[in-house]
Short mmCIF file of C-alpha atoms in Angstrom, two decimals:
data_model
loop_
_atom_site.label_atom_id
_atom_site.label_comp_id
_atom_site.label_asym_id
_atom_site.label_seq_id
_atom_site.Cartn_x
_atom_site.Cartn_y
_atom_site.Cartn_z
CA MET A 718 51.97 138.29 -55.44
CA LEU A 719 53.03 134.32 -55.51
CA LYS A 720 53.99 135.14 -58.99
CA VAL A 721 56.51 138.26 -58.37
CA ILE A 722 57.71 135.71 -55.77
CA LEU A 723 58.41 133.22 -58.08
CA PHE A 724 59.96 135.64 -60.62
CA LEU A 725 62.56 136.69 -58.05
CA ILE A 726 63.80 133.86 -57.10
CA VAL A 727 64.42 132.65 -60.28
CA GLY A 728 66.57 135.53 -60.98
CA CYS A 729 68.13 134.89 -58.19
CA VAL A 730 68.95 131.30 -59.27
CA ILE A 731 69.68 132.71 -62.97
CA ALA A 732 71.89 134.47 -61.23
CA VAL A 733 74.12 132.96 -59.13
CA VAL A 734 73.74 129.96 -61.70
CA ALA A 735 76.10 133.24 -63.98
CA TRP A 736 77.99 134.24 -60.58
CA LEU A 737 79.16 130.22 -60.81
CA LEU A 738 79.50 129.62 -64.45
CA ALA A 739 82.18 132.91 -64.82
CA GLY A 740 84.36 132.26 -62.10
CA ILE A 741 85.21 128.91 -63.70
CA PRO A 742 88.67 129.34 -64.73
CA GLY A 743 90.15 128.90 -68.11
CA ASN A 744 89.71 128.01 -71.53
CA ILE A 745 88.66 125.47 -74.78
CA ALA A 746 90.23 125.30 -77.85
CA VAL A 747 88.46 123.45 -80.12
CA SER A 748 90.65 122.92 -84.00
CA ILE A 749 88.37 122.15 -87.30
CA GLY A 750 90.21 121.51 -90.09
CA ALA A 751 93.01 124.56 -90.55
CA TYR A 752 90.51 127.72 -87.86
CA THR A 753 90.71 126.97 -84.58
CA ILE A 754 88.58 128.67 -81.99
CA GLU A 755 89.42 129.47 -78.88
CA THR A 756 86.65 130.91 -75.90
CA SER A 757 86.78 130.50 -72.01
CA ALA A 758 85.34 127.99 -70.48
CA PRO A 759 82.29 129.91 -69.15
CA PHE A 760 80.98 130.88 -72.76
CA ALA A 761 81.41 126.87 -74.17
CA ILE A 762 79.67 126.02 -72.01
CA VAL A 763 76.95 128.74 -72.09
CA MET A 764 76.65 128.14 -76.17
CA LEU A 765 76.72 124.26 -75.75
CA VAL A 766 73.50 124.46 -74.18
CA ALA A 767 72.64 126.65 -76.10
CA MET A 768 73.26 124.51 -78.62
CA VAL A 769 71.46 121.47 -77.20
CA ILE A 770 68.25 123.67 -76.37
CA LEU A 771 68.46 124.63 -80.21
CA ILE A 772 68.76 121.13 -81.75
CA LEU A 773 65.20 120.06 -79.00
CA LEU A 774 63.74 123.12 -80.38
CA VAL A 775 63.80 121.85 -84.15
CA LEU A 776 63.30 118.08 -83.03
CA ARG A 777 60.25 119.62 -81.67
CA ILE A 778 59.55 121.62 -84.51
CA LEU A 779 60.28 119.23 -86.75
CA ARG A 780 57.58 116.51 -84.96
CA GLY A 781 54.66 118.76 -85.30
CA LEU A 782 55.17 119.25 -89.02
CA ARG A 783 55.70 115.30 -89.66
CA GLY A 784 51.78 115.05 -87.05
CA ILE A 785 49.49 118.25 -89.92
CA PRO A 786 48.44 115.08 -91.74
CA LYS A 787 46.97 113.51 -88.80
CA ALA A 788 45.89 116.59 -86.89
CA GLY A 789 44.32 117.44 -90.36
CA ALA A 790 42.88 114.04 -90.10
CA GLY A 791 41.31 114.09 -86.48
CA TRP A 792 39.78 117.91 -87.19
CA ASN A 793 38.00 116.37 -90.36
CA ARG A 794 36.81 113.45 -88.14
CA ARG A 795 35.85 115.82 -85.35
CA ARG A 796 34.41 117.96 -87.83
CA ARG A 797 32.14 115.30 -89.92
CA ARG A 798 31.30 113.84 -86.17
CA SER A 799 29.56 116.74 -85.40
CA SER A 800 28.09 117.13 -89.02
CA GLY A 801 26.99 113.71 -88.27
CA GLN A 802 24.99 114.64 -85.25
CA THR A 803 23.85 116.93 -86.48
CA ALA A 804 22.44 115.09 -89.17
CA ILE A 805 20.90 112.85 -86.46
CA THR A 806 19.15 115.10 -84.98
CA ARG A 807 17.14 117.06 -88.20
CA VAL A 808 16.10 113.14 -88.88
CA LEU A 809 14.84 112.98 -85.12
CA VAL A 810 12.85 115.69 -85.79
CA ALA A 811 12.03 115.26 -89.38
CA LEU A 812 10.06 112.02 -88.31
CA ALA A 813 8.66 113.62 -85.15
CA ALA A 814 6.92 116.06 -87.98
CA GLY A 815 5.87 113.37 -90.57
CA GLU A 816 7.85 115.47 -93.11
CA GLN A 817 9.40 112.79 -95.33
CA GLY A 818 11.59 114.27 -97.91
CA ALA A 819 13.91 115.65 -94.73
CA ALA A 820 13.67 112.64 -93.25
CA ARG A 821 14.98 110.67 -95.98
CA LYS A 822 17.80 113.12 -97.04
CA GLN A 823 19.32 113.77 -92.83
CA ALA A 824 19.19 110.14 -92.63
CA HIS A 825 21.26 109.63 -95.61
CA ARG A 826 23.33 112.52 -95.03
CA ALA A 827 23.77 111.04 -91.83
CA ARG A 828 25.29 107.58 -92.66
CA HIS A 829 27.56 109.18 -95.35
CA LEU A 830 29.05 111.66 -92.48
CA LEU A 831 28.99 108.71 -89.87
CA GLY A 832 29.01 105.32 -91.85
CA GLU A 833 27.33 101.89 -91.41
CA SER A 834 26.53 102.63 -87.36
CA PRO A 835 23.00 101.11 -86.01
CA GLN A 836 21.85 104.50 -84.70
CA THR A 837 21.49 105.64 -88.38
CA LEU A 838 21.03 102.10 -89.63
CA LEU A 839 17.63 103.20 -87.75
CA LEU A 840 17.03 105.97 -88.75
CA VAL A 841 17.48 105.72 -92.69
CA ALA A 842 14.69 102.43 -92.34
CA GLU A 843 12.29 104.19 -90.08
CA ALA A 844 12.94 107.08 -92.87
CA GLY A 845 12.64 105.10 -95.54
CA ARG A 846 9.56 103.58 -94.25
CA LEU A 847 7.48 106.85 -92.99
CA ALA A 848 7.55 107.45 -97.02
CA GLY A 849 6.88 104.57 -97.87
CA ARG A 850 10.19 102.96 -99.32
CA GLU A 851 9.67 99.80 -98.36
CA ASP A 852 12.87 98.35 -100.60
CA GLU A 853 14.93 100.60 -98.50
CA ALA A 854 14.15 100.27 -95.49
CA GLU A 855 14.46 96.75 -94.98
CA GLU A 856 18.14 97.10 -96.69
CA ALA A 857 18.96 99.20 -93.62
CA TYR A 858 17.04 96.07 -91.50
CA ARG A 859 19.54 93.54 -93.67
CA ALA A 860 22.32 95.74 -92.27
CA LEU A 861 21.20 96.48 -89.34
CA ALA A 862 21.05 92.78 -88.61
CA LYS A 863 25.06 91.94 -89.82
CA HIS A 864 25.58 94.21 -86.15
CA LYS A 865 26.39 92.01 -82.84
CA ASP A 866 24.58 94.47 -80.46
CA ALA A 867 21.91 95.89 -82.72
CA LYS A 868 20.77 92.26 -84.52
CA PHE A 869 17.40 92.16 -82.54
CA LEU A 870 16.64 95.52 -83.78
CA GLY A 871 16.97 94.42 -87.80
CA LEU A 872 15.54 91.79 -87.02
CA ARG A 873 12.45 93.19 -85.18
CA GLY A 874 11.55 96.37 -88.14
CA LEU A 875 11.94 92.78 -90.81
CA LEU A 876 9.13 91.34 -88.94
CA ARG A 877 7.26 94.11 -88.54
CA GLN A 878 7.36 94.54 -92.13
CA ALA A 879 6.57 91.00 -93.16
CA VAL A 880 3.86 90.75 -91.14
CA ASP A 881 2.45 93.79 -93.19
CA ARG A 882 2.33 92.18 -96.10
CA ARG A 883 0.98 89.40 -94.82
CA ASP A 884 3.79 86.83 -95.06
CA TRP A 885 3.28 84.98 -91.82
CA THR A 886 5.79 82.05 -93.11
CA GLU A 887 8.00 84.27 -93.40
CA ALA A 888 7.55 86.65 -90.56
CA LEU A 889 7.85 82.78 -88.72
CA VAL A 890 11.45 82.24 -89.09
CA ILE A 891 12.11 85.96 -88.76
CA ALA A 892 10.86 85.08 -85.43
CA ASN A 893 11.52 82.62 -84.40
CA GLN A 894 15.88 84.39 -84.95
CA ALA A 895 14.34 87.38 -83.12
CA GLU A 896 13.88 85.08 -80.22
CA ALA A 897 17.39 83.53 -80.28
CA ALA A 898 18.82 86.80 -80.35
CA HIS A 899 17.06 88.24 -78.07
CA PRO A 900 15.17 85.73 -76.27
CA GLY A 901 11.94 85.73 -73.47
CA THR A 902 10.77 89.59 -74.69
CA LEU A 903 7.11 89.81 -73.98
CA TRP A 904 6.38 91.89 -76.99
CA LEU A 905 7.76 88.85 -79.38
CA ARG A 906 6.22 86.46 -77.37
CA GLN A 907 2.84 87.80 -78.04
CA GLN A 908 4.09 88.30 -82.23
CA ARG A 909 5.13 85.21 -82.06
CA ALA A 910 1.50 83.80 -80.50
CA GLU A 911 -0.04 86.11 -83.88
CA LEU A 912 2.49 83.69 -85.96
CA ALA A 913 1.31 80.59 -85.07
CA LEU A 914 -1.93 81.35 -85.37
CA GLN A 915 -2.09 82.40 -88.37
CA THR A 916 0.21 79.60 -90.01
CA GLU A 917 -2.16 77.85 -88.19
CA ASN A 918 0.30 76.02 -86.09
CA TRP A 919 -2.31 75.53 -82.98
CA ALA A 920 -0.54 73.49 -80.11
CA GLU A 921 2.61 75.90 -80.46
CA ALA A 922 -0.04 79.29 -80.33
CA ILE A 923 -1.40 77.27 -76.72
CA GLU A 924 1.99 77.20 -74.91
CA LEU A 925 2.81 81.46 -76.38
CA VAL A 926 -1.12 82.69 -75.75
CA GLY A 927 -1.65 83.53 -72.33
CA SER A 928 -5.25 84.34 -71.29
CA ASP A 929 -7.46 84.60 -73.55
CA PRO A 930 -11.43 84.47 -74.80
CA ARG A 931 -10.71 82.52 -77.50
CA ARG A 932 -7.88 79.35 -76.09
CA PRO A 933 -11.61 76.69 -76.03
CA THR A 934 -11.16 77.68 -80.01
CA TYR A 935 -7.36 76.88 -79.85
CA TYR A 936 -7.69 73.79 -78.80
CA VAL A 937 -10.37 72.91 -80.88
CA ALA A 938 -8.24 72.80 -83.09
CA ALA A 939 -5.80 71.90 -82.33
CA ALA A 940 -7.43 68.42 -81.96
CA ASP A 941 -8.67 68.33 -85.45
CA ALA A 942 -4.84 68.84 -86.47
CA GLU A 943 -3.36 66.85 -84.19
CA PRO A 944 -2.75 63.42 -86.12
CA ASP A 945 -1.74 61.78 -82.52
CA PRO A 946 -5.24 60.35 -81.31
CA HIS A 947 -4.45 60.80 -77.51
CA ARG A 948 -2.74 63.66 -77.27
CA ALA A 949 -6.54 65.12 -79.60
CA LEU A 950 -8.18 63.62 -77.33
CA SER A 951 -5.77 65.80 -74.69
CA PHE A 952 -6.97 69.50 -76.46
CA ALA A 953 -10.52 68.36 -76.77
CA LYS A 954 -10.71 67.34 -73.51
CA GLN A 955 -9.20 71.00 -72.21
CA ALA A 956 -11.24 72.31 -74.60
CA TRP A 957 -14.62 71.11 -73.26
CA LYS A 958 -12.93 71.92 -69.44
CA GLN A 959 -12.81 75.44 -70.81
CA ASP A 960 -15.77 75.95 -71.88
CA PRO A 961 -18.80 72.38 -71.38
CA ALA A 962 -21.44 74.43 -73.58
CA PHE A 963 -19.05 75.54 -76.79
CA ALA A 964 -21.08 73.28 -78.80
CA PRO A 965 -17.63 72.69 -81.52
CA ALA A 966 -15.48 71.68 -77.72
CA VAL A 967 -18.55 69.71 -76.72
CA LEU A 968 -18.40 67.05 -80.16
CA ALA A 969 -14.96 67.47 -80.53
CA TYR A 970 -14.02 65.89 -76.67
CA ALA A 971 -16.93 64.00 -77.78
CA SER A 972 -16.20 62.42 -80.86
CA ARG A 973 -13.43 61.41 -79.43
CA LEU A 974 -14.20 59.91 -76.36
CA ARG A 975 -16.69 57.84 -79.15
CA SER A 976 -14.18 57.06 -81.29
CA VAL A 977 -11.58 55.44 -78.50
CA GLY A 978 -15.25 53.51 -76.53
CA HIS A 979 -16.41 55.56 -74.50
CA GLU A 980 -19.82 55.86 -76.01
CA ARG A 981 -21.80 56.98 -72.21
CA ARG A 982 -19.36 59.15 -71.39
CA ALA A 983 -19.66 61.32 -74.57
CA GLN A 984 -23.42 61.19 -74.38
CA SER A 985 -23.18 62.05 -70.96
CA CYS A 986 -21.21 65.30 -72.10
CA ILE A 987 -23.47 65.75 -75.14
CA ALA A 988 -27.30 65.79 -73.18
CA GLU A 989 -25.07 68.22 -69.52
CA ALA A 990 -24.52 70.85 -72.58
CA TRP A 991 -27.57 70.65 -74.14
CA LYS A 992 -29.37 71.70 -70.69
CA HIS A 993 -27.73 74.80 -71.00
CA VAL A 994 -27.30 75.17 -74.49
CA PRO A 995 -29.33 73.41 -77.34
CA HIS A 996 -27.55 73.03 -80.55
CA PRO A 997 -28.71 71.27 -83.57
CA ASP A 998 -25.00 69.80 -84.38
CA LEU A 999 -25.65 67.44 -80.66
CA ALA A 1000 -28.42 66.82 -81.23
CA SER A 1001 -27.45 65.03 -84.50
CA PHE A 1002 -23.45 63.89 -82.35
CA ALA A 1003 -26.62 62.23 -80.19
CA LEU A 1004 -28.87 60.63 -81.77
CA ALA A 1005 -26.20 59.23 -85.16
CA LEU A 1006 -26.11 55.69 -83.92
CA GLU A 1007 -29.77 54.94 -83.21
CA PRO A 1008 -30.46 53.00 -86.51
CA ASP A 1009 -34.53 52.69 -85.49
CA LYS A 1010 -36.18 55.99 -85.89
CA LEU A 1011 -38.66 55.16 -82.95
CA THR A 1012 -35.38 54.11 -81.40
CA ARG A 1013 -34.55 57.28 -82.60
CA ALA A 1014 -37.52 59.80 -80.98
CA GLN A 1015 -36.86 57.39 -77.95
CA ALA A 1016 -33.29 58.78 -77.25
CA ALA A 1017 -34.87 62.40 -78.85
CA LYS A 1018 -37.09 63.39 -76.57
CA ARG A 1019 -35.16 61.53 -73.66
CA LEU A 1020 -31.85 64.41 -74.66
CA ALA A 1021 -35.04 66.96 -75.34
CA ALA A 1022 -36.31 66.99 -71.48
CA ARG A 1023 -32.32 67.90 -70.48
CA ASN A 1024 -33.86 71.70 -71.69
CA PRO A 1025 -38.11 71.46 -72.74
CA ASP A 1026 -38.76 74.70 -73.23
CA ASN A 1027 -36.26 75.36 -75.96
CA LEU A 1028 -37.07 76.09 -79.30
CA GLU A 1029 -34.64 73.40 -80.35
CA SER A 1030 -35.92 70.61 -78.12
CA GLN A 1031 -39.22 71.38 -79.37
CA LEU A 1032 -37.80 71.16 -83.58
CA LEU A 1033 -36.14 68.17 -82.47
CA LEU A 1034 -38.66 66.63 -81.40
CA ALA A 1035 -40.82 67.72 -83.79
CA ARG A 1036 -38.31 66.10 -86.75
CA VAL A 1037 -37.70 63.18 -85.42
CA ALA A 1038 -41.38 62.32 -84.48
CA LEU A 1039 -41.66 63.08 -88.40
CA ASP A 1040 -39.31 61.04 -89.56
CA ALA A 1041 -40.60 58.49 -87.15
CA GLY A 1042 -43.84 58.46 -89.70
CA LEU A 1043 -45.84 60.36 -86.18
CA THR A 1044 -46.87 63.44 -87.93
CA GLY A 1045 -49.54 64.01 -85.09
CA GLU A 1046 -46.75 64.03 -82.47
CA ALA A 1047 -44.74 66.06 -84.96
CA ARG A 1048 -47.77 68.98 -85.67
CA HIS A 1049 -47.86 68.79 -82.02
CA GLN A 1050 -44.60 70.58 -80.87
CA VAL A 1051 -44.31 72.35 -84.50
CA GLU A 1052 -47.25 74.80 -82.60
CA VAL A 1053 -46.02 74.38 -79.12
CA ALA A 1054 -42.97 76.18 -80.96
CA GLU A 1055 -45.40 78.41 -82.50
CA THR A 1056 -47.37 79.76 -79.79
CA GLU A 1057 -43.52 81.54 -78.36
CA GLY A 1058 -43.35 83.88 -80.70
CA PRO A 1059 -42.85 84.41 -84.65
CA PRO A 1060 -41.88 81.27 -86.45
CA GLN A 1061 -38.31 80.77 -87.82
CA ARG A 1062 -37.41 79.29 -91.23
CA ARG A 1063 -36.72 75.86 -90.64
CA LEU A 1064 -39.66 76.17 -88.72
CA CYS A 1065 -42.51 76.69 -91.19
CA LEU A 1066 -40.31 74.55 -93.60
CA LEU A 1067 -41.44 71.95 -90.88
CA LEU A 1068 -44.44 72.58 -90.93
CA ALA A 1069 -44.87 72.27 -94.48
CA GLU A 1070 -42.77 69.04 -94.52
CA ILE A 1071 -45.10 67.39 -92.39
CA GLU A 1072 -48.84 68.86 -94.30
CA GLU A 1073 -46.93 66.95 -97.41
CA GLN A 1074 -46.43 64.16 -95.29
CA GLU A 1075 -50.25 63.73 -93.33
CA ARG A 1076 -52.31 64.88 -96.82
CA GLY A 1077 -50.35 63.62 -99.51
CA ASP A 1078 -50.66 65.22 -102.92
CA THR A 1079 -54.43 66.37 -102.37
CA GLU A 1080 -56.30 69.46 -102.56
CA ALA A 1081 -55.90 70.99 -99.18
CA GLY A 1082 -52.47 68.86 -98.39
CA ARG A 1083 -50.84 71.75 -101.50
CA LEU A 1084 -52.68 74.52 -100.26
CA ALA A 1085 -51.29 74.09 -96.92
CA GLN A 1086 -48.07 73.30 -97.94
CA ARG A 1087 -47.96 76.12 -100.60
CA ASP A 1088 -49.58 78.01 -96.59
CA ALA A 1089 -46.48 77.05 -94.78
CA LEU A 1090 -43.57 78.21 -97.78
CA ARG A 1091 -45.33 81.55 -97.89
CA ARG A 1092 -44.65 82.26 -93.67
CA ALA A 1093 -40.82 80.85 -94.74
CA ALA A 1094 -40.14 82.75 -97.10
CA THR A 1095 -40.80 86.14 -94.22
CA ALA A 1096 -39.78 83.97 -91.01
CA GLU A 1097 -37.16 84.71 -88.84
CA PRO A 1098 -33.95 84.05 -90.53
CA ASP A 1099 -32.89 80.20 -88.67
CA PRO A 1100 -29.68 80.17 -86.18
CA HIS A 1101 -26.23 80.72 -88.36
CA TRP A 1102 -22.72 80.70 -87.87
CA GLN A 1103 -21.79 84.18 -88.67
CA CYS A 1104 -18.44 86.01 -87.64
CA THR A 1105 -18.51 88.49 -85.29
CA LYS A 1106 -15.94 90.51 -87.70
CA CYS A 1107 -17.21 91.21 -91.17
CA HIS A 1108 -20.39 89.31 -90.50
CA ALA A 1109 -20.12 86.92 -93.00
CA ASP A 1110 -22.12 83.61 -92.65
CA HIS A 1111 -20.64 79.73 -92.59
CA THR A 1112 -22.47 76.75 -92.81
CA THR A 1113 -20.14 75.01 -91.05
CA TRP A 1114 -17.93 76.13 -87.48
CA HIS A 1115 -14.21 76.94 -87.95
CA PRO A 1116 -11.62 78.35 -86.24
CA LYS A 1117 -10.72 80.89 -88.37
CA CYS A 1118 -12.94 82.96 -90.98
CA GLY A 1119 -12.69 82.24 -94.18
CA THR A 1120 -13.70 85.33 -95.55
CA CYS A 1121 -11.66 88.04 -93.65
CA GLY A 1122 -8.41 85.92 -91.36
CA ASN A 1123 -9.83 86.32 -88.41
CA ILE A 1124 -9.53 83.02 -85.48
CA GLY A 1125 -12.22 82.69 -83.09
CA THR A 1126 -14.75 85.04 -84.28
CA LEU A 1127 -17.58 82.64 -85.51
CA GLN A 1128 -20.67 82.35 -83.55
CA TRP A 1129 -23.73 80.97 -83.19
CA LEU A 1130 -26.02 83.70 -84.30
CA SER A 1131 -30.18 83.18 -83.02
CA THR A 1132 -32.48 85.99 -83.46
CA ALA A 1133 -34.34 87.18 -80.56
CA ARG A 1134 -38.06 86.87 -80.70
CA THR A 1135 -39.51 89.64 -78.80
CA SER A 1136 -36.66 92.31 -80.09
CA GLY A 1137 -36.09 91.13 -83.57
CA LEU A 1138 -32.30 91.71 -83.18
CA PRO A 1139 -29.06 89.14 -83.39
CA ILE A 1140 -28.29 87.50 -80.57
CA VAL A 1141 -25.29 84.54 -80.07
CA VAL A 1142 -26.38 81.85 -78.26
CA ALA A 1143 -23.69 79.32 -78.57
#
């Protein structure tokens, strides 16, 4: 209904305009050279309007013809964009399905259609990694790292590759760049902490590592690596504070206390640790400054009194007594240790020394020594440092296993006399 009314109104307007034009009097004559055109005024006005409309229509057509290349380019861009988006979808599907060849093919197609956009570069890199083409992935990650807004993504990919090939130095450089590009990332902080550990930058690792049961190990390692004696003492003290029964931590702190003249404090730390978890290295440190054998025996008795029923105390008393020539006391301590269960190898070897020193080169002495050595061959193994990851044995403690490279995995292992199973004693 509205269209009908509008049509009637327009028709009326046209009729009124036509009536007004028809009522205009006069003629119009146009002379062009020898030709003269004469017509009425209404018809001339209509022709003039028609001419203006025709000129506008021609200009519109010319403008349209001029815009054909641009419109074609726009259509081509839209087509490429649509095809590129389809390729991206196919890449994602192929990655999810684990289809290596399809993922790489569609990723390169998306890169060709959409150019070096962060999305296409990331997909090319991930498809390359899935297919085992690390060189291809690295090239895409490096190109991605050149984009200002996507730099962190490229650096993260490069960091992951460096960690996978265990190039810790390169990984640390990339991690620092990633931190500068996107500071405060929790994942990156954890990665930097692990890299600091792998490169043995213990002081930085302590700052980056949060709650970790291996922190005493880090502090001991930092103390050993620190050239400044005051900082080394501070690190060692922190290690001892966090685990006063951990022999390497106690020794690290006590040795630095001794170096600055605090011998009584150092001996107090050793004695307190012996009370909880005796360790032969603690005894060696405690008796290191006792030159006289009898004096050493007295100092050993004071230390062993902290934990008299422990096997380490009995072995310590037997050893110092034997060194002082007190073979009877040494034999007594060995016999006390033997009553508690099957002897360890070191106990049998110590008994062989006692037999040699007490009986000398006699037939009875040689028989007793051979008997002790035979028992040593079948005795329980001695306590030792062992990696809990690769089970490699070590003669001394280190913060890092030299066999498998794991950190904080060396534990002092003994053998339970009741079950024969290895147990951690320190």
